[in-house]
Short mmCIF file of C-alpha atoms in Angstrom, two decimals:
data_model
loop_
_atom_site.label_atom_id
_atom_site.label_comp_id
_atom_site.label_asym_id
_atom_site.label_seq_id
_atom_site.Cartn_x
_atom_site.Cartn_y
_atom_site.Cartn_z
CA UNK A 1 -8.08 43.84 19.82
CA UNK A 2 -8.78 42.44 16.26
CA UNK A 3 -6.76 43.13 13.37
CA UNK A 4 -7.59 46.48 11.58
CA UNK A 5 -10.32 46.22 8.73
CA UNK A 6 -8.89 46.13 4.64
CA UNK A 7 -10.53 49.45 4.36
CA UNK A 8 -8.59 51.38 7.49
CA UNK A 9 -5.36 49.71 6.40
CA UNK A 10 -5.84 51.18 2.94
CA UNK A 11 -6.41 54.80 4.61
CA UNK A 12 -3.04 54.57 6.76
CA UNK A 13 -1.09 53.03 3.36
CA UNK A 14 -2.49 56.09 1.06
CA UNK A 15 -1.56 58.65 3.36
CA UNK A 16 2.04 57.16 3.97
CA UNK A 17 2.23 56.55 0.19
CA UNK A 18 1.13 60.16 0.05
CA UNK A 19 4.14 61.06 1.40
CA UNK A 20 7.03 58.83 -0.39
CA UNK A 21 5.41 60.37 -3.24
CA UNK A 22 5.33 63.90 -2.44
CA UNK A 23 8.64 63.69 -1.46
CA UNK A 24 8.11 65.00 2.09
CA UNK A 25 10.65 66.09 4.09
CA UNK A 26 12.60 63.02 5.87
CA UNK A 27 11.87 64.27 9.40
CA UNK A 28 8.60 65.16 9.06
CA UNK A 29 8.19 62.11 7.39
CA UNK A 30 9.61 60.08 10.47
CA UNK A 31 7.72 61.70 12.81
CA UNK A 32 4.28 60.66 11.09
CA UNK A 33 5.73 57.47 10.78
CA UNK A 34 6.64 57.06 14.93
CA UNK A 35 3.23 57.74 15.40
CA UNK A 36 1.63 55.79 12.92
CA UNK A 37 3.70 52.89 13.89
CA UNK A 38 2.82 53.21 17.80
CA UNK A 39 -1.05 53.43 16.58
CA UNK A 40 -1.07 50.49 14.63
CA UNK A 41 1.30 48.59 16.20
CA UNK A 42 -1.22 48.76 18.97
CA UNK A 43 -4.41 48.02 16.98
CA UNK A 44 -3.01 45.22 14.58
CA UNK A 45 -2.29 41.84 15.68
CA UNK A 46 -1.43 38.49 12.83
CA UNK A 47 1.48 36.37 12.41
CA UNK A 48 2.94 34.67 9.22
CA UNK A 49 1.90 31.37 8.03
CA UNK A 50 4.93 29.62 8.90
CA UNK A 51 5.75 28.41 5.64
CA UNK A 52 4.15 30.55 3.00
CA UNK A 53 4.23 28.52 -0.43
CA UNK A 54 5.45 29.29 -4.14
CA UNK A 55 3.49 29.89 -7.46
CA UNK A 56 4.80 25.93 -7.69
CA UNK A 57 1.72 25.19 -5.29
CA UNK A 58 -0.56 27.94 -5.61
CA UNK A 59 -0.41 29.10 -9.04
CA UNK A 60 1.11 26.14 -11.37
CA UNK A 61 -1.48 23.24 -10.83
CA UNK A 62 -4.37 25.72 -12.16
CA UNK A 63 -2.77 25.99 -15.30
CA UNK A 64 -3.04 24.42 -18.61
CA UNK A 65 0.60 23.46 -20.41
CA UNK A 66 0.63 26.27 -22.64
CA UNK A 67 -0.81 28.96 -19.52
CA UNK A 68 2.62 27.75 -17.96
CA UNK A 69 4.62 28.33 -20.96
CA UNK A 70 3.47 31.67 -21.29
CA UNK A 71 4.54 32.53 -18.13
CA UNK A 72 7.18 34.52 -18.13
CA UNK A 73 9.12 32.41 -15.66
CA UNK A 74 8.05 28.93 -17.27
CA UNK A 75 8.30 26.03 -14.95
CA UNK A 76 10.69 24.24 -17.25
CA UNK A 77 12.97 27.32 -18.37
CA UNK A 78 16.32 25.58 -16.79
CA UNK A 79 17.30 22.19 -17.59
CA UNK A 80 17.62 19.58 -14.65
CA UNK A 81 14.88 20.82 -12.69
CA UNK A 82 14.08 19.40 -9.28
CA UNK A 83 12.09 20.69 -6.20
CA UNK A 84 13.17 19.81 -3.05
CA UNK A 85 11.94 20.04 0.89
CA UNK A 86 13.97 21.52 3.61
CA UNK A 87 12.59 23.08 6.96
CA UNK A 88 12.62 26.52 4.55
CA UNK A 89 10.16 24.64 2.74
CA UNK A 90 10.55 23.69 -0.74
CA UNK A 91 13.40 24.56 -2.63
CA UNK A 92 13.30 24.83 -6.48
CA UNK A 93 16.91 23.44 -7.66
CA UNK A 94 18.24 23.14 -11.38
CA UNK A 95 22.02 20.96 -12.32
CA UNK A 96 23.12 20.30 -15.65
CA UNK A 97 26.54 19.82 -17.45
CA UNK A 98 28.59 16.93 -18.04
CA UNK A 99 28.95 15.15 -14.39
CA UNK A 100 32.70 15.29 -14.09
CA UNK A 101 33.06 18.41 -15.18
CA UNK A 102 34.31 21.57 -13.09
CA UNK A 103 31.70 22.13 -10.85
CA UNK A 104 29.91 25.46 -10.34
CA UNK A 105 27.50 26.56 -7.81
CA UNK A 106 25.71 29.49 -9.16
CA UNK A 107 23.48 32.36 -6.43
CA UNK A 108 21.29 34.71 -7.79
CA UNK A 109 20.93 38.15 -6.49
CA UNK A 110 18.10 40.13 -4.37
CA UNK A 111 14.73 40.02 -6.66
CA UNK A 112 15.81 37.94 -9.93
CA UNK A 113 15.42 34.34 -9.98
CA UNK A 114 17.58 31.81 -11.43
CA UNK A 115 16.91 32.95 -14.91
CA UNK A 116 18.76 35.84 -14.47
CA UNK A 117 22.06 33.29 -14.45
CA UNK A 118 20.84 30.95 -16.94
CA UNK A 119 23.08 32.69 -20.11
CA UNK A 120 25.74 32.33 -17.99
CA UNK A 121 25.34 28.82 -16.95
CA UNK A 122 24.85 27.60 -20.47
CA UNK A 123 27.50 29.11 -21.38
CA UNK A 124 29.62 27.45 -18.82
CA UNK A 125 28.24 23.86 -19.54
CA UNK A 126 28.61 24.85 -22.98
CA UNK A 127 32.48 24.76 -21.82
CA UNK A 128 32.57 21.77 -19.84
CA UNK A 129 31.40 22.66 -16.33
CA UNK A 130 28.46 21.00 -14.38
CA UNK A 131 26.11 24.08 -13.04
CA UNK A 132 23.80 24.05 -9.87
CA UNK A 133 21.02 26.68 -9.70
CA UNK A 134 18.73 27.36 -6.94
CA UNK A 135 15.75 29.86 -6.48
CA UNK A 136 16.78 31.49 -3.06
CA UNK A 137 13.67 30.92 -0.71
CA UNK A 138 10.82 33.60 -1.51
CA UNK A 139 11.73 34.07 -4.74
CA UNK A 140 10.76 32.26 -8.38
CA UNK A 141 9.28 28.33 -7.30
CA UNK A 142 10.68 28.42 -3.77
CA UNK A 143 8.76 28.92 -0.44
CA UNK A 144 9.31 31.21 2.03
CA UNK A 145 9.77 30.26 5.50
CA UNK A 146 8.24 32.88 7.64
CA UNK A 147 10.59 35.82 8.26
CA UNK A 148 9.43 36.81 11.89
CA UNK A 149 10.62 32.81 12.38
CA UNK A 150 13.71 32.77 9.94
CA UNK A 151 15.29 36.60 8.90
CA UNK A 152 17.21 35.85 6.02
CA UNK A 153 21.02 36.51 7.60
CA UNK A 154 23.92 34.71 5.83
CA UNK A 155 23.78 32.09 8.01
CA UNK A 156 19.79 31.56 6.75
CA UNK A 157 21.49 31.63 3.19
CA UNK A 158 24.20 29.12 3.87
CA UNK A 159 22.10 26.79 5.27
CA UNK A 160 19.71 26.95 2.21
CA UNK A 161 23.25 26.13 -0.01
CA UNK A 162 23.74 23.09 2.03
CA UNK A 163 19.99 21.74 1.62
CA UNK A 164 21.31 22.50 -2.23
CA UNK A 165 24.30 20.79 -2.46
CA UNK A 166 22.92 17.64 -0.41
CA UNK A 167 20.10 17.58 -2.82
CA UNK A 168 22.67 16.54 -5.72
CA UNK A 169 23.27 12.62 -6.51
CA UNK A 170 26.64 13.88 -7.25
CA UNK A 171 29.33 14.73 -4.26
CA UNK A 172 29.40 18.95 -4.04
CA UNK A 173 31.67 18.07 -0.68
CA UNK A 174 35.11 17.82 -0.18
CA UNK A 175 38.15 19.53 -0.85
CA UNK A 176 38.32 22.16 -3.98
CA UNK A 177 34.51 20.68 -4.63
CA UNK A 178 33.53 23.78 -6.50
CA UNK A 179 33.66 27.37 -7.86
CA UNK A 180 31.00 29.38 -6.03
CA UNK A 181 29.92 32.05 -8.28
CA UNK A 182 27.51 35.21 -6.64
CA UNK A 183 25.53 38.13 -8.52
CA UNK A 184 24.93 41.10 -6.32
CA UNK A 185 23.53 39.72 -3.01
CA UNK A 186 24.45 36.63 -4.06
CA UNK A 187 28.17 38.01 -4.05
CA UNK A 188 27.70 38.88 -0.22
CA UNK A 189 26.25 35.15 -0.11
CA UNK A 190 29.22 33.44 -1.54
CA UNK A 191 31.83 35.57 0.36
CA UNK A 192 30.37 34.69 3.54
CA UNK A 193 29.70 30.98 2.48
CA UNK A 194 33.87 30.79 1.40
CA UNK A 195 34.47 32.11 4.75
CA UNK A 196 33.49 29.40 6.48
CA UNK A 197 33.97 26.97 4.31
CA UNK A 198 36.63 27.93 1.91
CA UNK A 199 38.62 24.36 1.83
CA UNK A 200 34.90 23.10 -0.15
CA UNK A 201 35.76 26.27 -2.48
CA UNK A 202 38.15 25.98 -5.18
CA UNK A 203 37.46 30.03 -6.70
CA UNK A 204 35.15 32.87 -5.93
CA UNK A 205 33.54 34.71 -8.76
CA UNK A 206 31.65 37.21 -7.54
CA UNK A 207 29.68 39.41 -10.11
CA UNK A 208 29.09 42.74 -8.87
CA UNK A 209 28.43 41.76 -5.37
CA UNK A 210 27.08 43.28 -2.50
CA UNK A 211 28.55 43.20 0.91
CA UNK A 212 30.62 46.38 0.79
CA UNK A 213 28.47 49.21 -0.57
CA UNK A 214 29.15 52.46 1.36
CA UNK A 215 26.01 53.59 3.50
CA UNK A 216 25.65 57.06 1.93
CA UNK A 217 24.74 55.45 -1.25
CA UNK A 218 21.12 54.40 0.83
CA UNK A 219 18.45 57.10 0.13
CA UNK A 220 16.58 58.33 2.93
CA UNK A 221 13.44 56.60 1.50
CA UNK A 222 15.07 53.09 2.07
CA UNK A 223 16.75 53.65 5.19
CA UNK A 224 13.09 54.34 6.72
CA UNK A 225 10.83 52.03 5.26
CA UNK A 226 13.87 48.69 5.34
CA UNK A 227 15.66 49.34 8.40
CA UNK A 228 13.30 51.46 10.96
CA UNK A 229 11.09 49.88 13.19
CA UNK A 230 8.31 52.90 13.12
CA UNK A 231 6.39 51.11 10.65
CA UNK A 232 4.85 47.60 11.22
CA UNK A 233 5.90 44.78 8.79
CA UNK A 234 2.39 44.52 6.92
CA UNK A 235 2.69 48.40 6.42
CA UNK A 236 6.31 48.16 4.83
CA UNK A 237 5.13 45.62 2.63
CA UNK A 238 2.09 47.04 1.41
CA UNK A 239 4.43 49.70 0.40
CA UNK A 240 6.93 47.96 -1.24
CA UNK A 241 4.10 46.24 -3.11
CA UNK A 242 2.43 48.86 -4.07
CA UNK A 243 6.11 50.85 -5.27
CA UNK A 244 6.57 47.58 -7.41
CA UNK A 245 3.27 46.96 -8.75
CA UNK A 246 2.77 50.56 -9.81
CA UNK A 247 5.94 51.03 -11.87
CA UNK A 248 6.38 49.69 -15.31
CA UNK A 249 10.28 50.14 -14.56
CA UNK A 250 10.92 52.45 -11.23
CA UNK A 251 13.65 54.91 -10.74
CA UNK A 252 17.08 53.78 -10.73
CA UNK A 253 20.14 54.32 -8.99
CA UNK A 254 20.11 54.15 -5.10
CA UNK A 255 21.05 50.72 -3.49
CA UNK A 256 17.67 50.66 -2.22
CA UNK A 257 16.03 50.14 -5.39
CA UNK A 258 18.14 47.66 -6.18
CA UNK A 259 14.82 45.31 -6.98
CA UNK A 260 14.86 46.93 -10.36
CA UNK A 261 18.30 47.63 -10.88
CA UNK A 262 18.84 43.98 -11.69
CA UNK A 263 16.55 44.14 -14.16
CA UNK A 264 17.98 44.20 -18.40
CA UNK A 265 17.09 46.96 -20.78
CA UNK A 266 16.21 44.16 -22.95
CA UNK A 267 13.62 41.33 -22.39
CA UNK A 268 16.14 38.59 -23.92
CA UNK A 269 18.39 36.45 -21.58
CA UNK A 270 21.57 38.16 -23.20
CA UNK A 271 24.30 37.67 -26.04
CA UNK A 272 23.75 34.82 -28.04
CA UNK A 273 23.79 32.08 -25.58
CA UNK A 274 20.88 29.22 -25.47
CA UNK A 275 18.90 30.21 -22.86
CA UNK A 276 15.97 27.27 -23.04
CA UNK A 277 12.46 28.15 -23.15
CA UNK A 278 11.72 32.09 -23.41
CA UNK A 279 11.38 33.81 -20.84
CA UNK A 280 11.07 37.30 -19.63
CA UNK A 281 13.06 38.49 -17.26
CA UNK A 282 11.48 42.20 -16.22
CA UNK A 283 8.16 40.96 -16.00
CA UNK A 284 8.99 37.75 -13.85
CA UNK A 285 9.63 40.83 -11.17
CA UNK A 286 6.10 41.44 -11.47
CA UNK A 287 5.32 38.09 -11.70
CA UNK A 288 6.61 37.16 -8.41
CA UNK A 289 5.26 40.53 -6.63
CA UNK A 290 1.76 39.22 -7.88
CA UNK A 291 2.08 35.74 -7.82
CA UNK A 292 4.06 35.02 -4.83
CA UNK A 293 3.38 35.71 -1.44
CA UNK A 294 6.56 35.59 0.22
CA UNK A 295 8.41 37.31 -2.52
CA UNK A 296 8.27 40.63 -0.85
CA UNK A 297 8.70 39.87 3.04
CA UNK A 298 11.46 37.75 1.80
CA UNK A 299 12.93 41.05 0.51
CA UNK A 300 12.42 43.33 2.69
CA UNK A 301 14.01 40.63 4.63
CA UNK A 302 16.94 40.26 2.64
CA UNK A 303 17.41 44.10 2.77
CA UNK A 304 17.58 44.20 6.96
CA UNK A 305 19.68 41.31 7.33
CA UNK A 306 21.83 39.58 4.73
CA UNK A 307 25.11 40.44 4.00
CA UNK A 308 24.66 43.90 1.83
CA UNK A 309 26.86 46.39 4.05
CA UNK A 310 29.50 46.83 6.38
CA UNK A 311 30.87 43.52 5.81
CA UNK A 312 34.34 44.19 5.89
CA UNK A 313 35.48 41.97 8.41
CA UNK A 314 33.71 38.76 6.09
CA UNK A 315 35.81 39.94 3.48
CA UNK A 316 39.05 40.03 5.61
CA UNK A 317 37.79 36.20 7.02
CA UNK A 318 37.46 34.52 3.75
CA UNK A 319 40.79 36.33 2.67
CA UNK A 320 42.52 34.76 5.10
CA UNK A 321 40.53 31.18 5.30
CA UNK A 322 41.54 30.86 1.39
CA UNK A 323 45.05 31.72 2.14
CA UNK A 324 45.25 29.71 5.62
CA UNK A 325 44.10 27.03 3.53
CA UNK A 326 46.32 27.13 0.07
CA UNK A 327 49.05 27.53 2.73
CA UNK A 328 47.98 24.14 4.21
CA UNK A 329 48.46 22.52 0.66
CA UNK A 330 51.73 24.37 -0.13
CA UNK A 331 53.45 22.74 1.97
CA UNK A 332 52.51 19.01 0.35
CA UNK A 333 53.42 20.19 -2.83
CA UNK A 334 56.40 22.31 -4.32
CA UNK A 335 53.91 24.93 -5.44
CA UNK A 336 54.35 28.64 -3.71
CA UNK A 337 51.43 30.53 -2.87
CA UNK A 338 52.22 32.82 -4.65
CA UNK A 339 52.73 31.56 -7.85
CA UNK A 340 48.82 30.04 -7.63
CA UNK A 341 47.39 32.98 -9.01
CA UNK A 342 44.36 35.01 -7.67
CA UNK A 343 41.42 32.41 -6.06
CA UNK A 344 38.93 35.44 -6.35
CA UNK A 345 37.39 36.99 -9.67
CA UNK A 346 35.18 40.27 -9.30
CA UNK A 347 33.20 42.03 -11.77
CA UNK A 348 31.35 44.91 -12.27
CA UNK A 349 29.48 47.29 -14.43
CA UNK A 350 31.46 50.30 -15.74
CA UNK A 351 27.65 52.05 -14.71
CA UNK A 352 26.42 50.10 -12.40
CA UNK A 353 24.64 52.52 -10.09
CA UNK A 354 24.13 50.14 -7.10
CA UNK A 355 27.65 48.86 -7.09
CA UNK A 356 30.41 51.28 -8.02
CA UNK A 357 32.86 50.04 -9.69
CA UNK A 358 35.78 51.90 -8.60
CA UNK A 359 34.87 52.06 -4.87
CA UNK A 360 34.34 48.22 -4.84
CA UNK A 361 37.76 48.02 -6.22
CA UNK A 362 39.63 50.08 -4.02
CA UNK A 363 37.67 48.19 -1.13
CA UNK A 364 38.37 44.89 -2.48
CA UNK A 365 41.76 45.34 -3.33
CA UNK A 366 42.59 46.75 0.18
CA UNK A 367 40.69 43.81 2.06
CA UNK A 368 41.97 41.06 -0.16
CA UNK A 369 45.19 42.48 -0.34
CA UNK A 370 45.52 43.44 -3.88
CA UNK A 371 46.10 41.53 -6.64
CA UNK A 372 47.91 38.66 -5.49
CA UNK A 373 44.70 36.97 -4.41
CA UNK A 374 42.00 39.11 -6.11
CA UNK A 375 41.63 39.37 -10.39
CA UNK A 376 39.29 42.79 -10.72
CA UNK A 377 37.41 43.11 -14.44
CA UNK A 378 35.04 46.09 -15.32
CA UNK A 379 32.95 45.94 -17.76
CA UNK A 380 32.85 48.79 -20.03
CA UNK A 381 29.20 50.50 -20.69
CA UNK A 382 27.62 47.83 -18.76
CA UNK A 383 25.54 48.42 -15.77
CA UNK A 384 24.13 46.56 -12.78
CA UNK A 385 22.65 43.67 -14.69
CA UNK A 386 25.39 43.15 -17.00
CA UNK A 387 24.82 39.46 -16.43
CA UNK A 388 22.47 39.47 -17.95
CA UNK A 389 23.06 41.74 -21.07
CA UNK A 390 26.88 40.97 -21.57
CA UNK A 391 26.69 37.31 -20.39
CA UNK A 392 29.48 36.03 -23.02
CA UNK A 393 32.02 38.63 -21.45
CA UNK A 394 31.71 37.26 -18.49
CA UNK A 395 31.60 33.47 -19.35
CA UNK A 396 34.82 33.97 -21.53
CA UNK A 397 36.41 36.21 -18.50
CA UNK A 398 35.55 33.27 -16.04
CA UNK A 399 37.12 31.02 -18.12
CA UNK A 400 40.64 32.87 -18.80
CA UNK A 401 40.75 33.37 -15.33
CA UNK A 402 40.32 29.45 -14.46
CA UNK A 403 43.03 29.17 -17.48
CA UNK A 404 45.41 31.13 -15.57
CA UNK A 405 44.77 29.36 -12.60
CA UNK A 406 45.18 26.35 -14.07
CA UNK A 407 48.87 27.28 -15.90
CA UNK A 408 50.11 28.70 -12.56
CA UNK A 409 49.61 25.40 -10.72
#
């Protein structure tokens, strides 16, 4: 049988909508979703496009020069901009910063794009280092490989780094190549990426990462519509879509919504750092819920798959790579491992309502086995996107930590 018209999807969205909204009771709520799934699932039939392309393609050659400057994620807001294929599709890539300087690759987090490290990253040029950016695939100007083909699992996301780091005319290989720096899913990104490669890795600066929130923080909401199978894909994500679209800035606070909860207070990049072009951060959310079409299956992907919970044992694993490995070079110098200093800096919001600060400390601290190898900072009054709004904090923190790594070699 054909797939169901526009007009009957619309009439099984709005009465699930309906619901969210009215707050119905979670298991009344479930079972009118188990049926409505077994319904549809039986009436509706389509597959992705394989490779489902960026506002690069669809929306950028449309546009005069100042339409793209007003968007507000411009085309040109980074420095060093390049766009590059890879079986994901293309891949939208920014490096800048002096060439022999300390090198830093740079991941963004569940729903903001690159911008959303670009304070940070000029401030880090600003202080020598060589930056690499990258638009993780379905958000900002990268495509979206189909997510029934490719669900985005860390091992999706460390393949995507590679297609990054080979991209470069510089080398981003060999050993201590770089400082791998991660913002909320891009924390859980980078700890499973040192992992398995931690001799490339010379730090980990992980920015109120995911990877070890604790499942009661998940409201009921989210558990159904991101990790049940009741509900067919096109359902969820006419649902997430319509969530998004409908709310000038939705509810914050669960780890579900953390979409918005990486969103500033303020439209500006942060601080007083350059940040290029102007852009808006908040409305490039909507931008990309519009605008791109892969930007929500890539998150709903994202939020089944990648590295957000129960990742304990990752943590343990790159623990004990880093070590394994400084161990490996103690013994060709006279330096003790323990007089190296911690490899790993974490921070996080004093507020943050996604990640909480003192649980992600006691976790860390216990996995990493305390403060030996692990440097913890919280930010006072900040919040989830503290990146973002107290981005000089956390360039000058980075770089008295890399100072103290540097004296204790």
């Amino acid at each position: 049988m054909g797939a169901k018209s526009s007009e009957e999807q619309d009439t099984i969205l709005q009465l699930v909508m309906n619901g969210l909204s009215n707050n119905l009771k979670p298991l009344s709520l479930l079972g009118a979703g188990f049926a409505l799934g077994i319904l549809v699932k039986t009436l509706f039939r389509g597959e992705d496009d394989p490779i489902i392309p960026s506002p690069r393609e669809t929306q950028l050659p449309y546009l005069s020069p100042s339409e793209k400057a007003k968007l507000p994620y411009p085309p040109d807001a980074l420095p060093g901009a390049r766009d590059i294929p890879s079986p994901y599709g293309s891949l939208r890539v920014y490096e800048w910063g002096p060439e022999h300087g300390r090198r830093v690759l740079m991941v963004h987090g569940i729903s903001t794009p690159s911008i959303a490290l670009a304070a940070i990253a000029h401030g880090l040029v600003r202080g020598g280092c060589r930056v690499l950016l990258f638009d993780l695939p379905g958000r900002g100007y990268s495509s979206t490989p189909s997510p029934t083909v490719h669900s985005q699992t860390s091992e999706f996301f460390i393949a995507t780094i590679f297609f990054v780091l080979a991209s470069s005319s510089l080398s981003w290989t060999g050993p201590n190549s770089f400082s791998i720096l991660g913002y909320s899913l891009g924390g859980g990104i980078a700890v499973n990426f040192a992992s398995c490669f931690p001799n490339l890795i010379s730090s980990v600066i992980l920015l109120a990462p995911s990877g070890l929130i604790r499942l009661y923080h998940f409201g009921w909401q989210s558990k159904f519509l991101y990790s049940s199978s009741l509900l067919p894909d096109w359902a969820v994500e006419q649902l997430v879509n319509w969530k998004l679209s409908n709310n000038s800035r939705p509810d914050r606070g669960q780890s579900g919504t953390a979409f918005e909860d990486e969103l500033p207070l303020t439209e500006q990049c942060g601080d007083e750092l350059a940040c290029g072009p102007k852009f808006d951060i908040p409305m490039a959310l909507k931008w990309q819920v519009q605008r791109h079409k892969g930007f929500v299956k890539s998150n709903i992907s994202s939020l089944r798959h990648a590295p957000i919970s129960g990742q304990h044992d990752q943590w343990i694993r790159m623990t004990n790579a880093l070590s394994n490995r400084d161990t490996k070079d103690d013994q060709q110098t006279t330096t003790s491992h323990a007089s190296r200093g911690a490899t790993v800096l974490i921070m996080c919001g004093e507020n943050d309502p996604v990640i909480m600060a003192k649980e992600l400390e006691t976790d860390s601290k216990k996995l990493l086995g305390g403060t030996e190898n692990l440097l913890f900072v919280i930010t006072p009054g900040a919040g989830h996107d503290f990146p973002i709004t107290h981005s000089k904090e956390v360039v000058d923190t980075i770089t008295k930590f890399w100072e103290h790594q540097s004296h204790q070699v």
